[in-house]
């Protein structure tokens, strides 16, 4: 997750986080219920740095399906003998 001031403030209170979590309360939900100002964190993983452009979901899925189709066709050539044989 991308750290912001809201997250930094919670990270400065590990005992409070533990207390809430031990009770089954998610800290951000606690803040919502208390009426505290919340700057929702942006959840992301390491791959977030590789994103080059923002695409509609349909375009992403179409790209994934096209790539999967290409890979399945390539895999099929190995099963049917269509691949170039090694000369080793």
Coordinates of N, CA and C in Angstrom, one line a residue:
X1 N 0.8 -1.2 0.0 CA 0.0 0.0 0.0 C 0.9 1.2 0.0
X2 N 0.4 2.2 -0.7 CA 1.1 3.5 -0.7 C 0.9 4.2 0.6
X3 N 2.0 4.6 1.2 CA 1.9 5.3 2.5 C 1.5 6.7 2.3
X4 N 0.5 7.1 3.2 CA 0.1 8.5 3.2 C 0.1 8.9 4.7
X5 N -0.3 10.1 5.0 CA -0.3 10.6 6.4 C -1.2 9.7 7.2
X6 N -2.4 9.3 6.7 CA -3.3 8.5 7.5 C -2.6 7.2 7.9
X7 N -2.0 6.5 7.0 CA -1.3 5.3 7.3 C -0.1 5.5 8.3
X8 N 0.6 6.6 8.0 CA 1.8 6.9 8.9 C 1.3 7.1 10.4
X9 N 0.1 7.8 10.5 CA -0.5 8.0 11.8 C -0.8 6.7 12.5
X10 N -1.4 5.7 11.7 CA -1.8 4.4 12.3 C -0.5 3.6 12.6
X11 N 0.5 3.7 11.8 CA 1.7 2.9 12.1 C 2.4 3.4 13.3
X12 N 2.2 4.7 13.7 CA 2.7 5.2 14.9 C 2.0 4.7 16.2
X13 N 0.9 3.9 16.0 CA 0.1 3.4 17.1 C 0.0 1.9 17.1
X14 N 1.0 1.2 17.1 CA 0.9 -0.3 16.9 C 0.1 -0.9 18.0
X15 N 0.1 -0.4 19.3 CA -0.6 -1.0 20.4 C -2.1 -0.8 20.1
X16 N -2.5 0.3 19.6 CA -3.9 0.6 19.3 C -4.4 -0.3 18.1
X17 N -3.5 -0.5 17.1 CA -3.9 -1.5 16.0 C -4.1 -2.8 16.6
X18 N -3.2 -3.3 17.4 CA -3.3 -4.6 18.0 C -4.6 -4.8 18.9
X19 N -4.9 -3.7 19.7 CA -6.1 -3.7 20.5 C -7.3 -3.9 19.6
X20 N -7.4 -3.1 18.6 CA -8.6 -3.2 17.7 C -8.7 -4.5 17.0
X21 N -7.6 -4.9 16.4 CA -7.5 -6.2 15.7 C -7.9 -7.4 16.6
X22 N -7.4 -7.4 17.8 CA -7.7 -8.4 18.8 C -9.2 -8.5 19.0
X23 N -9.9 -7.4 18.9 CA -11.4 -7.4 19.1 C -12.1 -7.6 17.8
X24 N -11.3 -7.9 16.7 CA -11.9 -8.1 15.4 C -12.4 -6.8 14.7
X25 N -11.8 -5.7 15.1 CA -12.1 -4.4 14.5 C -11.0 -4.0 13.5
X26 N -11.4 -3.7 12.3 CA -10.4 -3.2 11.3 C -10.2 -1.7 11.6
X27 N -8.9 -1.2 11.8 CA -8.7 0.2 12.1 C -9.4 1.2 11.3
X28 N -9.5 1.0 10.0 CA -10.2 2.0 9.1 C -11.7 2.0 9.4
X29 N -12.2 0.9 9.7 CA -13.7 0.8 10.0 C -13.9 1.5 11.4
X30 N -13.0 1.4 12.3 CA -13.1 2.1 13.6 C -13.1 3.6 13.3
X31 N -12.3 4.1 12.4 CA -12.2 5.5 12.1 C -13.6 5.9 11.5
X32 N -14.1 5.1 10.6 CA -15.4 5.5 10.0 C -16.5 5.6 11.1
X33 N -16.5 4.6 12.0 CA -17.5 4.6 13.0 C -17.4 5.8 14.0
X34 N -16.2 6.2 14.2 CA -15.9 7.3 15.1 C -16.1 8.6 14.5
X35 N -16.3 8.6 13.2 CA -16.4 9.9 12.4 C -15.1 10.6 12.2
X36 N -14.0 9.9 12.4 CA -12.7 10.4 12.1 C -12.4 10.6 10.6
X37 N -11.7 11.6 10.3 CA -11.3 11.9 8.9 C -10.4 10.7 8.4
X38 N -10.8 10.2 7.2 CA -10.1 9.0 6.7 C -9.6 9.4 5.3
X39 N -8.3 9.2 5.1 CA -7.7 9.3 3.7 C -7.4 7.8 3.3
X40 N -8.3 7.2 2.6 CA -8.2 5.7 2.3 C -6.8 5.5 1.7
X41 N -6.1 4.4 2.1 CA -4.9 4.1 1.5 C -5.1 3.5 0.1
X42 N -4.1 3.6 -0.7 CA -4.1 3.1 -2.0 C -3.4 1.7 -2.0
X43 N -4.1 0.6 -2.1 CA -3.6 -0.7 -2.0 C -2.9 -1.0 -3.3
X44 N -1.7 -1.5 -3.2 CA -0.9 -1.8 -4.4 C 0.2 -2.8 -4.1
X45 N 0.7 -3.5 -5.0 CA 1.8 -4.4 -4.8 C 3.0 -3.9 -5.6
X46 N 4.0 -4.7 -5.7 CA 5.3 -4.3 -6.4 C 5.0 -4.1 -7.9
X47 N 4.1 -4.8 -8.4 CA 3.8 -4.6 -9.9 C 3.3 -3.2 -10.2
X48 N 2.8 -2.5 -9.2 CA 2.2 -1.2 -9.5 C 3.2 -0.3 -10.2
X49 N 4.5 -0.5 -10.0 CA 5.6 0.3 -10.7 C 5.7 0.0 -12.1
X50 N 5.2 -1.1 -12.6 CA 5.3 -1.5 -14.0 C 4.1 -1.0 -14.9
X51 N 3.1 -0.4 -14.2 CA 2.0 0.1 -15.0 C 2.4 1.3 -15.8
X52 N 2.2 1.2 -17.1 CA 2.6 2.2 -18.1 C 1.4 3.1 -18.5
X53 N 0.2 2.5 -18.5 CA -1.0 3.2 -19.0 C -2.2 2.7 -18.3
X54 N -3.2 3.6 -18.2 CA -4.5 3.2 -17.7 C -5.4 2.7 -18.8
X55 N -5.9 1.5 -18.7 CA -6.7 0.9 -19.7 C -8.1 0.5 -19.2
X56 N -9.1 0.5 -20.0 CA -10.4 0.0 -19.6 C -10.3 -1.6 -19.4
X57 N -11.1 -2.1 -18.5 CA -11.1 -3.5 -18.1 C -11.2 -4.4 -19.4
X58 N -12.1 -4.0 -20.3 CA -12.3 -4.8 -21.5 C -11.0 -4.9 -22.3
X59 N -10.3 -3.9 -22.4 CA -9.0 -3.9 -23.2 C -8.0 -4.8 -22.5
X60 N -7.9 -4.8 -21.2 CA -7.0 -5.6 -20.4 C -7.4 -7.1 -20.6
X61 N -8.7 -7.4 -20.5 CA -9.1 -8.8 -20.7 C -8.9 -9.2 -22.1
X62 N -9.2 -8.4 -23.1 CA -8.9 -8.8 -24.5 C -7.5 -9.1 -24.7
X63 N -6.6 -8.3 -24.1 CA -5.1 -8.5 -24.3 C -4.7 -9.8 -23.6
X64 N -5.3 -10.1 -22.5 CA -5.0 -11.3 -21.8 C -5.5 -12.5 -22.5
X65 N -6.7 -12.5 -23.1 CA -7.2 -13.6 -23.9 C -6.4 -13.8 -25.2
X66 N -6.0 -12.7 -25.8 CA -5.2 -12.8 -27.0 C -3.8 -13.5 -26.7
X67 N -3.2 -13.1 -25.6 CA -1.9 -13.6 -25.2 C -2.1 -15.1 -24.9
X68 N -3.1 -15.4 -24.1 CA -3.4 -16.8 -23.7 C -3.6 -17.7 -25.0
X69 N -4.4 -17.2 -26.0 CA -4.6 -17.9 -27.2 C -3.3 -18.2 -27.9
X70 N -2.5 -17.2 -28.0 CA -1.2 -17.4 -28.7 C -0.4 -18.5 -28.0
X71 N -0.3 -18.4 -26.6 CA 0.4 -19.4 -25.9 C -0.1 -20.8 -26.0
X72 N -1.5 -20.9 -26.0 CA -2.1 -22.2 -26.2 C -1.8 -22.8 -27.6
X73 N -1.8 -22.0 -28.6 CA -1.5 -22.4 -29.9 C -0.1 -22.9 -30.0
X74 N 0.8 -22.2 -29.4 CA 2.2 -22.6 -29.3 C 2.4 -23.9 -28.6
X75 N 1.7 -24.0 -27.5 CA 1.8 -25.3 -26.7 C 1.3 -26.4 -27.6
X76 N 0.2 -26.2 -28.3 CA -0.3 -27.3 -29.2 C 0.7 -27.7 -30.2
X77 N 1.5 -26.9 -30.7 CA 2.5 -27.3 -31.7 C 3.5 -28.3 -31.1
X78 N 3.8 -28.2 -29.8 CA 4.7 -29.1 -29.2 C 4.0 -30.5 -29.1
X79 N 2.7 -30.5 -28.9 CA 2.0 -31.7 -28.7 C 1.7 -32.4 -30.0
X80 N 1.5 -31.7 -31.1 CA 1.2 -32.3 -32.4 C 2.4 -32.4 -33.3
X81 N 3.6 -32.1 -32.8 CA 4.8 -32.2 -33.6 C 5.0 -31.1 -34.6
X82 N 4.4 -30.0 -34.5 CA 4.5 -28.9 -35.4 C 5.7 -28.0 -35.1
X83 N 6.3 -28.3 -33.9 CA 7.5 -27.4 -33.5 C 8.7 -27.9 -34.3
X84 N 9.6 -27.0 -34.4 CA 10.9 -27.3 -35.1 C 11.7 -28.2 -34.1
X85 N 12.1 -29.4 -34.7 CA 12.9 -30.3 -33.9 C 14.3 -29.9 -33.6
X86 N 14.8 -30.1 -32.4 CA 16.2 -29.8 -32.1 C 17.1 -30.7 -32.8
X87 N 18.3 -30.1 -33.2 CA 19.3 -30.9 -33.9 C 20.4 -31.4 -33.0
X88 N 20.1 -31.4 -31.7 CA 21.2 -31.8 -30.7 C 21.4 -33.3 -30.8

